[in-house]
PDB file of C-alpha atoms in Angstrom:
ATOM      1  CA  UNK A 771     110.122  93.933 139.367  1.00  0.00           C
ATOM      2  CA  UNK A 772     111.171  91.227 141.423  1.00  0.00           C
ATOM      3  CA  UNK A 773     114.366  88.731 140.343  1.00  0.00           C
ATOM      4  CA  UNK A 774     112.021  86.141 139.553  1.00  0.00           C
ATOM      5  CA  UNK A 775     109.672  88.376 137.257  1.00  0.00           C
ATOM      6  CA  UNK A 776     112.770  89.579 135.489  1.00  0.00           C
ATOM      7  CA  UNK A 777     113.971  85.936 134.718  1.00  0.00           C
ATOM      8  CA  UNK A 778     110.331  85.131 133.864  1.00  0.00           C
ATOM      9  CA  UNK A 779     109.777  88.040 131.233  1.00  0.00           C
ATOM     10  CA  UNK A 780     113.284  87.089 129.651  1.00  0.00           C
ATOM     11  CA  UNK A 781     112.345  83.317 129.404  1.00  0.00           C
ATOM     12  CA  UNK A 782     109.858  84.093 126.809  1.00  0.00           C
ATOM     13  CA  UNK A 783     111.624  86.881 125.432  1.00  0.00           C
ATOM     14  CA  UNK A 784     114.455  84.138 124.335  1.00  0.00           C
ATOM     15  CA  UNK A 785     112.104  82.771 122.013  1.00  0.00           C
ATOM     16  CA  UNK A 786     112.790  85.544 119.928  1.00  0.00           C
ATOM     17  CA  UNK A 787     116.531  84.364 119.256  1.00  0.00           C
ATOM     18  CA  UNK A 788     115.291  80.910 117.606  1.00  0.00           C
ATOM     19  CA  UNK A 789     112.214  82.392 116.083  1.00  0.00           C
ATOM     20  CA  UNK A 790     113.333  83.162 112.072  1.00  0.00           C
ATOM     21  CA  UNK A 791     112.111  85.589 109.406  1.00  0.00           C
ATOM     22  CA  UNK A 792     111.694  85.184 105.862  1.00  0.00           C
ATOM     23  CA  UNK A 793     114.879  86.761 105.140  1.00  0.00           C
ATOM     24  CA  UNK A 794     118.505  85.295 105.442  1.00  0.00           C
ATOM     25  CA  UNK A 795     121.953  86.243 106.133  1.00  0.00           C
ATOM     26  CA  UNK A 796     124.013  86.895 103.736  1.00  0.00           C
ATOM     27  CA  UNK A 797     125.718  83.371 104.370  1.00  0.00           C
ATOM     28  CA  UNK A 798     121.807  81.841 103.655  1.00  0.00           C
ATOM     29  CA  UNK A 799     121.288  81.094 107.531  1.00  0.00           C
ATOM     30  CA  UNK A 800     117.638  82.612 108.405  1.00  0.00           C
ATOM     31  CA  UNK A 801     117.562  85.415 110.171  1.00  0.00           C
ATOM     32  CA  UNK A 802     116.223  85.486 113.871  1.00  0.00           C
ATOM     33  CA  UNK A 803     113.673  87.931 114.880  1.00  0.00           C
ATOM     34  CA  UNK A 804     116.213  88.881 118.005  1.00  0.00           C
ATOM     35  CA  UNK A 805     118.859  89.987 115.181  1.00  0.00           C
ATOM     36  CA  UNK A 806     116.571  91.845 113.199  1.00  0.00           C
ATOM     37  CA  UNK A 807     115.245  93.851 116.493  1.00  0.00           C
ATOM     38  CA  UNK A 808     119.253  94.464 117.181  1.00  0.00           C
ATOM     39  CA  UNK A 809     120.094  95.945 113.881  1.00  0.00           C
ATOM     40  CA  UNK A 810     117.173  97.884 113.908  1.00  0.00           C
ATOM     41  CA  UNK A 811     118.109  99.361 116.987  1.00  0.00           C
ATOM     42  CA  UNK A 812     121.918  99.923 115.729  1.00  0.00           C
ATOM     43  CA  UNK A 813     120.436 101.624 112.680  1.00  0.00           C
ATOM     44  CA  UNK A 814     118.800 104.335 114.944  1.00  0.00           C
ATOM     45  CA  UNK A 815     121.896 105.193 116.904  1.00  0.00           C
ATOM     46  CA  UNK A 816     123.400 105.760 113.805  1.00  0.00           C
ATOM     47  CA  UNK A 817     120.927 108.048 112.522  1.00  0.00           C
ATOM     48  CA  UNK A 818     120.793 109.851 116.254  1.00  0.00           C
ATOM     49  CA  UNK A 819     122.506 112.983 114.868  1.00  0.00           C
ATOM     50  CA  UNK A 820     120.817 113.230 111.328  1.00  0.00           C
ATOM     51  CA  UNK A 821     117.596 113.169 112.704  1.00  0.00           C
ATOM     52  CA  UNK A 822     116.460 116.270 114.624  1.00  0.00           C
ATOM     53  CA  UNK A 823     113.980 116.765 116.743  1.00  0.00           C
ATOM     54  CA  UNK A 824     113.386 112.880 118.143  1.00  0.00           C
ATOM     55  CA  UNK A 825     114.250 111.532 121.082  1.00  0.00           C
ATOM     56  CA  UNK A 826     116.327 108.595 120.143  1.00  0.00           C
ATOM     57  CA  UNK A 827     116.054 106.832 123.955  1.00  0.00           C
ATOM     58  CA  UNK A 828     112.101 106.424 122.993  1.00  0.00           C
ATOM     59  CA  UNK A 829     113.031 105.273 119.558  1.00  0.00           C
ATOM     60  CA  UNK A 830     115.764 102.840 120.412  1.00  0.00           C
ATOM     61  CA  UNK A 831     112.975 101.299 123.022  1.00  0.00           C
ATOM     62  CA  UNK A 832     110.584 101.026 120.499  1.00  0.00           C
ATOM     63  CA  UNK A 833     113.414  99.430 117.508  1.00  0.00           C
ATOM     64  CA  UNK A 834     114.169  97.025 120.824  1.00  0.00           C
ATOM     65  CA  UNK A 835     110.706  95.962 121.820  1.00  0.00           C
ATOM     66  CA  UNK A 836     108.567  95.715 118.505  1.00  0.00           C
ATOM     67  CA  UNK A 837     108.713  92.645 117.787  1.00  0.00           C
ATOM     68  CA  UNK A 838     108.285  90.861 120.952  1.00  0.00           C
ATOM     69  CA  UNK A 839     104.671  90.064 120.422  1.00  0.00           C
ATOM     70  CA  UNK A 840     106.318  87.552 118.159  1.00  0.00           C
ATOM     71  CA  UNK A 841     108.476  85.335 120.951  1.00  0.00           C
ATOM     72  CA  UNK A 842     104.615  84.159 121.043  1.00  0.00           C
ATOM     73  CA  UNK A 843     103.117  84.100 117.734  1.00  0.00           C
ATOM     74  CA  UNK A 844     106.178  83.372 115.563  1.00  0.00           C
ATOM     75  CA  UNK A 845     107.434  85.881 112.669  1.00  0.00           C
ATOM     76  CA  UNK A 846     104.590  85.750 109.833  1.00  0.00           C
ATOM     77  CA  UNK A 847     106.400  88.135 106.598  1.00  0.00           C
ATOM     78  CA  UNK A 848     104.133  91.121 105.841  1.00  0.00           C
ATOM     79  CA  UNK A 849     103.377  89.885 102.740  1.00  0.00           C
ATOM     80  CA  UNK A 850     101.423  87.225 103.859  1.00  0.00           C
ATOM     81  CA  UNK A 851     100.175  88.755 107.569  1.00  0.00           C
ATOM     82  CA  UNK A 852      96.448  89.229 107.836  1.00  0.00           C
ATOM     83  CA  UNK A 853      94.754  91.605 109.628  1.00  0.00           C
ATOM     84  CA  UNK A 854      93.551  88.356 111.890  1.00  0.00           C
ATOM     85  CA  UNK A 855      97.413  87.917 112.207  1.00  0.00           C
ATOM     86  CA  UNK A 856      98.064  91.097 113.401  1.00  0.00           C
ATOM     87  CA  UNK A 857      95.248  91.400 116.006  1.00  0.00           C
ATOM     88  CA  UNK A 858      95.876  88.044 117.172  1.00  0.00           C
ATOM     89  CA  UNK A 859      99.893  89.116 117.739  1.00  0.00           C
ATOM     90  CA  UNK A 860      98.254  92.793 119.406  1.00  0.00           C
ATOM     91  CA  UNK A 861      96.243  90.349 121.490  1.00  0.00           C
ATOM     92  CA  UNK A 862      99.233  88.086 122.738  1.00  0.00           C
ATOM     93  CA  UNK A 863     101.394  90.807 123.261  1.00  0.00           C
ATOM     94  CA  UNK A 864      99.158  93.248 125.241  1.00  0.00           C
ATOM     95  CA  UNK A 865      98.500  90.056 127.543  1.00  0.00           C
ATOM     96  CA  UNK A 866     101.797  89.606 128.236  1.00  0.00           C
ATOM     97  CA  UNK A 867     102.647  93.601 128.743  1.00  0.00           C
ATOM     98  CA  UNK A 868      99.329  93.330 131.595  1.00  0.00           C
ATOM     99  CA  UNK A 869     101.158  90.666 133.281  1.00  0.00           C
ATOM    100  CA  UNK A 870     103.972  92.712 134.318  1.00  0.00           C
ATOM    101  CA  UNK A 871     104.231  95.003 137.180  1.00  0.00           C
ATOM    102  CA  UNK A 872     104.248  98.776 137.726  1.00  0.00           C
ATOM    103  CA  UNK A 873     106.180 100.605 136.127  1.00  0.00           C
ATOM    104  CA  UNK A 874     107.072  97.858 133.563  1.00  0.00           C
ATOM    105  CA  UNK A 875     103.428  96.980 132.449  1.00  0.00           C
ATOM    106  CA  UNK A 876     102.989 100.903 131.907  1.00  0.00           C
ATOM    107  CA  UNK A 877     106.533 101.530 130.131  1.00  0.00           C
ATOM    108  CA  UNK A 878     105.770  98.973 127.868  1.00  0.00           C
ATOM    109  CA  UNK A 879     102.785  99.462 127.479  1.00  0.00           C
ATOM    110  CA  UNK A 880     102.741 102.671 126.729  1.00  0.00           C
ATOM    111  CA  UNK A 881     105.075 102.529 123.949  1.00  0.00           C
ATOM    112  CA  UNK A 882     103.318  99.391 122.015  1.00  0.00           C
ATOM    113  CA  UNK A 883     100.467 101.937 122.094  1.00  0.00           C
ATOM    114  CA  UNK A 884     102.477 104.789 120.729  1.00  0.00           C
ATOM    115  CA  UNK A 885     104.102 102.743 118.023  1.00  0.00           C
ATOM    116  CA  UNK A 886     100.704 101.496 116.855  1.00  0.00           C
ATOM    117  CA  UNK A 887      99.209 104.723 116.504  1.00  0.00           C
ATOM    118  CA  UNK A 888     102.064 106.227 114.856  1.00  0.00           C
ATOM    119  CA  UNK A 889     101.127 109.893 115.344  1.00  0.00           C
ATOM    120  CA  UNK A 890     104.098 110.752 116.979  1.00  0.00           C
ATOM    121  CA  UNK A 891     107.703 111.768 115.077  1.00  0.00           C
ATOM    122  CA  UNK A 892     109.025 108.833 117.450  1.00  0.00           C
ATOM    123  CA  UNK A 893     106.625 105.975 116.140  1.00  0.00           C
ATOM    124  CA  UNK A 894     107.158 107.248 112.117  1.00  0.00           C
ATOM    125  CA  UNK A 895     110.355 106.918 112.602  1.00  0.00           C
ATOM    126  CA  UNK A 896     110.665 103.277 114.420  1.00  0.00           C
ATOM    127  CA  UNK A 897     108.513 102.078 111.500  1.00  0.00           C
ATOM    128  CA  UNK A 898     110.771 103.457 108.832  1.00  0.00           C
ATOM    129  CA  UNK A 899     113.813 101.705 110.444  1.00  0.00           C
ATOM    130  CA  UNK A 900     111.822  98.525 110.995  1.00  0.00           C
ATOM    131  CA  UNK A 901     110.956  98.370 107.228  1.00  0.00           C
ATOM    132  CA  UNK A 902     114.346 100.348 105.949  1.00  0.00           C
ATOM    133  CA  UNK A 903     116.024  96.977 107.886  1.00  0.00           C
ATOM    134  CA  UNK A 904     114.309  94.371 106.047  1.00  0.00           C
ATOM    135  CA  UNK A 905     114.847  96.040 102.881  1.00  0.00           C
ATOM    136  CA  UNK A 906     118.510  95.941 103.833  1.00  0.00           C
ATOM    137  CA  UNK A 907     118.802  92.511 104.788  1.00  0.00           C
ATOM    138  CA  UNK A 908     117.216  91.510 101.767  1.00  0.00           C
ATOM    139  CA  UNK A 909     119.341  93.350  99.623  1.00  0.00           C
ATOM    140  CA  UNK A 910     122.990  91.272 101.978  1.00  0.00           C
ATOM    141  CA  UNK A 911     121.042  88.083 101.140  1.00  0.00           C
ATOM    142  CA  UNK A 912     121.340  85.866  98.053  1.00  0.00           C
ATOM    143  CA  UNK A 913     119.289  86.881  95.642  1.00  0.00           C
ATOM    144  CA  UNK A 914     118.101  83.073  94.743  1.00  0.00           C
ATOM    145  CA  UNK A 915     116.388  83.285  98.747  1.00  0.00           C
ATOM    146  CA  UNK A 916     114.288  85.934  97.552  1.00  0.00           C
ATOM    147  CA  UNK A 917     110.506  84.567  96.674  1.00  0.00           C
ATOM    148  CA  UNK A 918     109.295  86.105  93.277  1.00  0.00           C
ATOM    149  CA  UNK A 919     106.993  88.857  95.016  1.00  0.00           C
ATOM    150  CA  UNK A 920     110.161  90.234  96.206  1.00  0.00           C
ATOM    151  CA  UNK A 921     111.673  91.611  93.370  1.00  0.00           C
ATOM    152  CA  UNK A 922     108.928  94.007  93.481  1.00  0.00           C
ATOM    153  CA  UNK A 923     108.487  94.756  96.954  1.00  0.00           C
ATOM    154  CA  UNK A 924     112.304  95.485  97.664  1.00  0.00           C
ATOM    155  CA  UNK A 925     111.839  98.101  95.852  1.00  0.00           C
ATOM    156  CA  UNK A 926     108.789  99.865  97.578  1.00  0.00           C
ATOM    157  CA  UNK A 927     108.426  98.418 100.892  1.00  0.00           C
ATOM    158  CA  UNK A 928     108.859 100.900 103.563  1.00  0.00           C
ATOM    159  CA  UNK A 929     109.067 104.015 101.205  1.00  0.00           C
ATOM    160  CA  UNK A 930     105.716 105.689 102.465  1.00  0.00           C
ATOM    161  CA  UNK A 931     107.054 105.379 105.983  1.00  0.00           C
ATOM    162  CA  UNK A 932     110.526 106.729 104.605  1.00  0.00           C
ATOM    163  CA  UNK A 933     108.720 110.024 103.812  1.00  0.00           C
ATOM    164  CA  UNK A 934     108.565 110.910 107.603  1.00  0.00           C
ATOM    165  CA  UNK A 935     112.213 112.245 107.486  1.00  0.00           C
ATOM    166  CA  UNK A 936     114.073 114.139 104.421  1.00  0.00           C
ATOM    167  CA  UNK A 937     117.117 111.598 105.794  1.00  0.00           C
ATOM    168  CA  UNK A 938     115.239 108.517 105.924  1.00  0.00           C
ATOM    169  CA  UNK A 939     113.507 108.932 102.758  1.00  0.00           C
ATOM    170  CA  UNK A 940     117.396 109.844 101.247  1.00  0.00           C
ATOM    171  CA  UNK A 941     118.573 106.367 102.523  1.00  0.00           C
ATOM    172  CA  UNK A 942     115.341 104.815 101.424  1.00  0.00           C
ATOM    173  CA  UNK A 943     116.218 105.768  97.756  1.00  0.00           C
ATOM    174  CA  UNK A 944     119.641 104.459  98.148  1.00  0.00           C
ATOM    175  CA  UNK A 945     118.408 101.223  99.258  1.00  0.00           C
ATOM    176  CA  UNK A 946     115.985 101.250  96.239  1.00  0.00           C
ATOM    177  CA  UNK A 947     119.036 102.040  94.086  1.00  0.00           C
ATOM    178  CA  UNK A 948     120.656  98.952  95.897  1.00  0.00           C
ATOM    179  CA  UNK A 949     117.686  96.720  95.170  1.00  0.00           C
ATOM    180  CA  UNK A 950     118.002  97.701  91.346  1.00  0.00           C
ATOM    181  CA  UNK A 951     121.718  96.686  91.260  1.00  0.00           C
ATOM    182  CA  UNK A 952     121.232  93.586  93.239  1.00  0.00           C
ATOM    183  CA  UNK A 953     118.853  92.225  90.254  1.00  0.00           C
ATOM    184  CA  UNK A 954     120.298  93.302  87.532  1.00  0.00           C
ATOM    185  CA  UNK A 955     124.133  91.536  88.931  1.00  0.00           C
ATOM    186  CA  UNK A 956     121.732  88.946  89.802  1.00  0.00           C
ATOM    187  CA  UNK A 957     123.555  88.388  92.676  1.00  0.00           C
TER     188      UNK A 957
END
């Protein structure tokens, strides 16, 4: 990759850092996409030795990369993401990725297609974290910032991935136990 590609990848890439979720902080400022992908990253290093059998350089790559389709398209919340939504991010993304040069565009590549099909232990685990760290985040943030839906979906987003790993499905529950507290405080 030559300097110029590097700077020009990263240029877009910074999008990600004013682009917001849904969710905020716990102080009520929205979240970025960029500090979403970062936590969901830290998660996975700190579930390195509880998780057997993965290799945690391929995960951490995927927890880093997953959402940069949306330095394009802009964080839409699950909730309301269609299946037009979702191709349309695919689209932007894989565009991007096949403007890149060897061995980038293949790297990348290569793991956007692995995390979509989630068939391997790698993928089902990225997309547990991804969804374990919105859960999370939702639960630090003030309860008055979450829309009505969400009472609900704290509660059961991301559990079906959870079931990949006896671990992840532990902290999933604990999260869900989390949730129930958070309401009932009504914090």
């Amino acid at each position: 990759m030559t300097d110029r590609e590097i700077l020009d990848f990263l240029k877009i890439a910074e999008r990600l850092k004013d682009n917001t979720r849904h969710c905020t902080t716990s102080n009520r400022r929205p979240e970025s996409v960029a500090e979403h992908s970062w936590r969901v990253s830290l998660l996975a290093m700190l579930l390195e030795d509880e998780l057997q059998d993965a290799d945690f350089n391929k995960i951490i790559r995927m927890c880093i990369i997953h959402d940069l389709g949306e330095a394009i398209t802009g964080d839409i919340p699950s909730f309301w993401k269609t299946k037009a939504d979702s191709d349309h991010e695919d689209d932007m993304i894989y565009q991007w990725m096949d403007s890149l040069p060897e061995p980038q565009h293949s790297r990348f590549r290569g793991l956007f297609e692995e995390m979509h099909a989630q068939e391997t232990r790698e993928a089902k685990i990225y997309k547990a974290l991804d969804k374990l760290e919105a859960v999370i985040q939702h639960n630090e943030s003030p309860l008055d910032t979450w829309l009505p839906l969400e009472y609900e979906l704290n509660q059961t987003h991301g559990m079906e991935q959870a079931k990949c790993d006896p671990k992840l499905e532990s902290l999933r529950q604990l999260v869900a136990l989390d949730t129930l507290e958070k309401i009932k405080k009504g914090e």
